Amino acid sequence: MNPHTDAGPASSDYLDRLMRRGSFEALWPLFAKATRPAKEMTESYSALEHLRPYMSGAPCRVIHVGDGAHARTGALFALKTEAENVSVDPVLNEPLVEAWRTRFGIRRFAWQRADVFAAIERLNALPDMPVLVTFVHAHVPIDDVLARLRWNVAYTLACCQPGHQLSQQHDVLAAGEDPYVLSSGRRFQVLAPRA
């Protein structure tokens, strides 16, 4: 069984891996505020796990769409990768995220407190480099976002609205149910622009 594409019983593997790392101390203040922190951590870690193969080599940027008030997926990527990270959400708690970034000396982590459609022009104007996109908690029509955003690879997790959260228009590089996500919504896709 391929644990990343076949359905199976839920497993705490992602959570176990995170809790054994020194970065867990820095992540906990953001994730602890969630109603279900284990669910949130495993959802964000799934994005990291599935996008990591596309992040080797040249520097890249990861845009985290709908990253919530605490910018948790962007924070996790900033700690675990060398990528530039930009979290985008209209309810992003800037004072909290700024204090967290300062407290832990986090680099390569920025944000835009805005609806993604209002931020697309600014995001596309950032210096040219490979762009990955995460839609971990995003409640937006991803195909509409991807139609306007400059990007190379995207990850989406259908936590509650598969009709909006899974693509119908782009090439699917990988898909399935991730058994390491501690949520009833475990369907994911890794996408590339359709040629």
mmCIF file of C-alpha atoms in Angstrom:
data_model
loop_
_atom_site.group_PDB
_atom_site.id
_atom_site.type_symbol
_atom_site.label_atom_id
_atom_site.label_comp_id
_atom_site.label_asym_id
_atom_site.label_seq_id
_atom_site.Cartn_x
_atom_site.Cartn_y
_atom_site.Cartn_z
ATOM 1 C CA MET A 1 0.000 0.000 0.000
ATOM 2 C CA ASN A 2 1.307 3.460 -0.866
ATOM 3 C CA PRO A 3 0.662 5.508 2.302
ATOM 4 C CA HIS A 4 0.314 8.735 0.345
ATOM 5 C CA THR A 5 -2.245 7.685 -2.233
ATOM 6 C CA ASP A 6 -4.273 4.827 -0.786
ATOM 7 C CA ALA A 7 -6.907 5.116 1.893
ATOM 8 C CA GLY A 8 -6.076 3.388 5.117
ATOM 9 C CA PRO A 9 -6.605 3.830 8.814
ATOM 10 C CA ALA A 10 -5.490 7.160 10.197
ATOM 11 C CA SER A 11 -1.975 7.202 11.605
ATOM 12 C CA SER A 12 -0.187 9.701 13.844
ATOM 13 C CA ASP A 13 3.088 9.436 11.871
ATOM 14 C CA TYR A 14 3.227 13.143 10.915
ATOM 15 C CA LEU A 15 2.434 14.251 14.443
ATOM 16 C CA ASP A 16 5.013 11.855 15.891
ATOM 17 C CA ARG A 17 7.670 13.190 13.503
ATOM 18 C CA LEU A 18 6.879 16.808 14.365
ATOM 19 C CA MET A 19 6.915 16.199 18.101
ATOM 20 C CA ARG A 20 10.387 14.609 17.936
ATOM 21 C CA ARG A 21 11.926 17.698 16.315
ATOM 22 C CA GLY A 22 13.356 20.815 17.950
ATOM 23 C CA SER A 23 11.077 22.932 15.765
ATOM 24 C CA PHE A 24 8.038 21.639 17.675
ATOM 25 C CA GLU A 25 8.702 24.146 20.465
ATOM 26 C CA ALA A 26 8.432 27.018 17.990
ATOM 27 C CA LEU A 27 5.347 25.604 16.259
ATOM 28 C CA TRP A 28 3.378 24.870 19.387
ATOM 29 C CA PRO A 29 2.421 28.489 20.286
ATOM 30 C CA LEU A 30 0.610 28.839 16.937
ATOM 31 C CA PHE A 31 -0.954 25.389 16.747
ATOM 32 C CA ALA A 32 -1.957 25.258 20.431
ATOM 33 C CA LYS A 33 -4.541 27.961 19.765
ATOM 34 C CA ALA A 34 -6.434 25.645 17.382
ATOM 35 C CA THR A 35 -9.534 23.761 18.488
ATOM 36 C CA ARG A 36 -7.914 20.566 17.142
ATOM 37 C CA PRO A 37 -4.149 21.180 17.033
ATOM 38 C CA ALA A 38 -3.222 17.628 15.955
ATOM 39 C CA LYS A 39 -5.580 17.898 12.965
ATOM 40 C CA GLU A 40 -4.133 21.274 11.970
ATOM 41 C CA MET A 41 -0.521 20.111 12.340
ATOM 42 C CA THR A 42 -1.029 16.996 10.263
ATOM 43 C CA GLU A 43 -2.861 18.895 7.531
ATOM 44 C CA SER A 44 -0.006 21.395 7.243
ATOM 45 C CA TYR A 45 2.624 18.666 7.420
ATOM 46 C CA SER A 46 0.911 16.783 4.606
ATOM 47 C CA ALA A 47 1.461 19.808 2.363
ATOM 48 C CA LEU A 48 5.139 19.862 3.317
ATOM 49 C CA GLU A 49 5.530 16.130 2.749
ATOM 50 C CA HIS A 50 3.922 16.215 -0.701
ATOM 51 C CA LEU A 51 5.623 19.404 -1.930
ATOM 52 C CA ARG A 52 9.124 18.668 -0.604
ATOM 53 C CA PRO A 53 10.160 16.761 -3.793
ATOM 54 C CA TYR A 54 9.445 19.915 -5.836
ATOM 55 C CA MET A 55 11.496 22.192 -3.570
ATOM 56 C CA SER A 56 14.997 20.868 -4.190
ATOM 57 C CA GLY A 57 17.453 22.764 -6.309
ATOM 58 C CA ALA A 58 16.800 26.415 -7.065
ATOM 59 C CA PRO A 59 15.369 28.777 -4.436
ATOM 60 C CA CYS A 60 11.596 28.869 -4.480
ATOM 61 C CA ARG A 61 8.640 30.665 -2.943
ATOM 62 C CA VAL A 62 5.640 29.005 -1.319
ATOM 63 C CA ILE A 63 2.371 30.939 -1.146
ATOM 64 C CA HIS A 64 0.014 29.657 1.547
ATOM 65 C CA VAL A 65 -3.530 30.610 0.517
ATOM 66 C CA GLY A 66 -6.171 30.840 3.235
ATOM 67 C CA ASP A 67 -3.582 30.211 5.943
ATOM 68 C CA GLY A 68 -5.844 31.458 8.731
ATOM 69 C CA ALA A 69 -5.333 33.905 11.566
ATOM 70 C CA HIS A 70 -2.192 32.147 12.812
ATOM 71 C CA ALA A 71 -0.488 31.424 9.457
ATOM 72 C CA ARG A 72 0.331 27.916 10.632
ATOM 73 C CA THR A 73 1.263 26.291 7.312
ATOM 74 C CA GLY A 74 3.524 29.195 6.375
ATOM 75 C CA ALA A 75 5.153 28.988 9.807
ATOM 76 C CA LEU A 76 5.784 25.262 9.453
ATOM 77 C CA PHE A 77 7.345 25.690 6.002
ATOM 78 C CA ALA A 78 9.508 28.575 7.267
ATOM 79 C CA LEU A 79 10.903 26.308 9.975
ATOM 80 C CA LYS A 80 11.297 23.186 7.843
ATOM 81 C CA THR A 81 12.482 24.501 4.446
ATOM 82 C CA GLU A 82 14.757 27.072 2.840
ATOM 83 C CA ALA A 83 11.873 28.445 0.735
ATOM 84 C CA GLU A 84 10.536 31.975 0.939
ATOM 85 C CA ASN A 85 7.055 31.763 2.471
ATOM 86 C CA VAL A 86 4.099 34.109 2.129
ATOM 87 C CA SER A 87 0.884 33.430 4.046
ATOM 88 C CA VAL A 88 -2.251 35.076 2.688
ATOM 89 C CA ASP A 89 -5.496 35.406 4.633
ATOM 90 C CA PRO A 90 -7.951 38.248 5.287
ATOM 91 C CA VAL A 91 -8.130 37.436 9.020
ATOM 92 C CA LEU A 92 -4.404 36.930 9.598
ATOM 93 C CA ASN A 93 -3.500 38.158 13.095
ATOM 94 C CA GLU A 94 -0.498 40.323 12.230
ATOM 95 C CA PRO A 95 0.515 41.278 15.810
ATOM 96 C CA LEU A 96 0.469 37.638 16.915
ATOM 97 C CA VAL A 97 2.376 36.355 13.862
ATOM 98 C CA GLU A 98 4.909 39.205 14.036
ATOM 99 C CA ALA A 99 5.541 38.512 17.741
ATOM 100 C CA TRP A 100 5.985 34.809 16.976
ATOM 101 C CA ARG A 101 8.412 35.497 14.119
ATOM 102 C CA THR A 102 10.463 37.822 16.337
ATOM 103 C CA ARG A 103 10.429 35.510 19.365
ATOM 104 C CA PHE A 104 11.798 32.548 17.408
ATOM 105 C CA GLY A 105 13.996 34.494 14.953
ATOM 106 C CA ILE A 106 12.133 33.138 11.928
ATOM 107 C CA ARG A 107 13.434 34.076 8.490
ATOM 108 C CA ARG A 108 11.901 33.650 5.042
ATOM 109 C CA PHE A 109 8.377 34.241 6.344
ATOM 110 C CA ALA A 110 6.113 37.086 5.261
ATOM 111 C CA TRP A 111 2.372 37.559 4.960
ATOM 112 C CA GLN A 112 -0.365 39.556 3.366
ATOM 113 C CA ARG A 113 -3.484 40.214 5.406
ATOM 114 C CA ALA A 114 -5.848 40.176 2.448
ATOM 115 C CA ASP A 115 -8.259 38.102 0.451
ATOM 116 C CA VAL A 116 -6.174 36.141 -2.050
ATOM 117 C CA PHE A 117 -7.931 37.758 -5.023
ATOM 118 C CA ALA A 118 -6.988 41.207 -3.676
ATOM 119 C CA ALA A 119 -3.384 40.054 -3.197
ATOM 120 C CA ILE A 120 -2.788 38.278 -6.509
ATOM 121 C CA GLU A 121 -1.331 41.292 -8.313
ATOM 122 C CA ARG A 122 1.185 41.869 -5.469
ATOM 123 C CA LEU A 123 2.058 38.160 -5.328
ATOM 124 C CA ASN A 124 2.641 37.968 -9.081
ATOM 125 C CA ALA A 125 4.875 41.058 -8.850
ATOM 126 C CA LEU A 126 7.307 39.382 -6.420
ATOM 127 C CA PRO A 127 10.755 38.530 -7.861
ATOM 128 C CA ASP A 128 10.645 35.704 -10.368
ATOM 129 C CA MET A 129 11.400 32.220 -9.005
ATOM 130 C CA PRO A 130 9.604 28.860 -8.929
ATOM 131 C CA VAL A 131 6.325 29.234 -7.023
ATOM 132 C CA LEU A 132 4.544 26.526 -5.077
ATOM 133 C CA VAL A 133 1.088 27.074 -3.594
ATOM 134 C CA THR A 134 -0.639 25.453 -0.635
ATOM 135 C CA PHE A 135 -4.373 25.320 -0.081
ATOM 136 C CA VAL A 136 -4.441 23.553 3.285
ATOM 137 C CA HIS A 137 -7.331 25.319 4.978
ATOM 138 C CA ALA A 138 -8.452 27.499 2.095
ATOM 139 C CA HIS A 139 -12.159 27.895 1.522
ATOM 140 C CA VAL A 140 -11.716 29.373 -1.935
ATOM 141 C CA PRO A 141 -12.332 28.038 -5.442
ATOM 142 C CA ILE A 142 -8.769 26.914 -6.130
ATOM 143 C CA ASP A 143 -9.121 26.759 -9.905
ATOM 144 C CA ASP A 144 -10.136 30.439 -9.936
ATOM 145 C CA VAL A 145 -7.106 31.368 -7.813
ATOM 146 C CA LEU A 146 -4.696 29.288 -9.897
ATOM 147 C CA ALA A 147 -6.057 30.790 -13.118
ATOM 148 C CA ARG A 148 -4.827 34.215 -11.986
ATOM 149 C CA LEU A 149 -1.725 33.349 -9.944
ATOM 150 C CA ARG A 150 1.760 32.671 -11.358
ATOM 151 C CA TRP A 151 2.684 29.168 -10.091
ATOM 152 C CA ASN A 152 4.508 25.914 -10.865
ATOM 153 C CA VAL A 153 3.180 23.297 -8.409
ATOM 154 C CA ALA A 154 0.257 23.392 -5.989
ATOM 155 C CA TYR A 155 -0.996 21.237 -3.126
ATOM 156 C CA THR A 156 -4.606 21.168 -2.039
ATOM 157 C CA LEU A 157 -6.387 19.324 0.747
ATOM 158 C CA ALA A 158 -10.155 18.883 0.592
ATOM 159 C CA CYS A 159 -11.054 19.309 4.234
ATOM 160 C CA CYS A 160 -14.710 20.200 3.760
ATOM 161 C CA GLN A 161 -15.585 21.458 0.244
ATOM 162 C CA PRO A 162 -14.183 19.038 -2.372
ATOM 163 C CA GLY A 163 -16.049 20.846 -5.170
ATOM 164 C CA HIS A 164 -13.999 23.993 -4.507
ATOM 165 C CA GLN A 165 -10.922 22.498 -2.877
ATOM 166 C CA LEU A 166 -10.006 19.941 -5.545
ATOM 167 C CA SER A 167 -9.030 20.968 -9.059
ATOM 168 C CA GLN A 168 -10.947 20.038 -12.171
ATOM 169 C CA GLN A 169 -8.683 21.991 -14.537
ATOM 170 C CA HIS A 170 -5.028 21.172 -13.857
ATOM 171 C CA ASP A 171 -2.715 18.217 -14.305
ATOM 172 C CA VAL A 172 -2.695 15.965 -11.250
ATOM 173 C CA LEU A 173 0.830 14.846 -10.319
ATOM 174 C CA ALA A 174 -0.327 12.921 -7.235
ATOM 175 C CA ALA A 175 -3.644 12.391 -5.482
ATOM 176 C CA GLY A 176 -5.334 10.225 -2.924
ATOM 177 C CA GLU A 177 -6.154 10.075 0.746
ATOM 178 C CA ASP A 178 -3.330 10.792 3.148
ATOM 179 C CA PRO A 179 -3.722 8.440 6.129
ATOM 180 C CA TYR A 180 -1.361 10.571 8.225
ATOM 181 C CA VAL A 181 -3.807 13.498 8.234
ATOM 182 C CA LEU A 182 -5.846 13.288 11.432
ATOM 183 C CA SER A 183 -9.022 14.596 9.847
ATOM 184 C CA SER A 184 -12.028 13.133 8.106
ATOM 185 C CA GLY A 185 -11.068 15.272 5.068
ATOM 186 C CA ARG A 186 -7.836 13.613 3.862
ATOM 187 C CA ARG A 187 -8.166 13.856 0.082
ATOM 188 C CA PHE A 188 -5.306 15.762 -1.517
ATOM 189 C CA GLN A 189 -3.942 16.672 -4.924
ATOM 190 C CA VAL A 190 -0.545 17.846 -6.112
ATOM 191 C CA LEU A 191 -1.099 19.885 -9.253
ATOM 192 C CA ALA A 192 0.822 21.344 -12.191
ATOM 193 C CA PRO A 193 -0.490 23.879 -14.708
ATOM 194 C CA ARG A 194 -2.135 22.200 -17.667
ATOM 195 C CA ALA A 195 0.061 22.568 -20.726
#
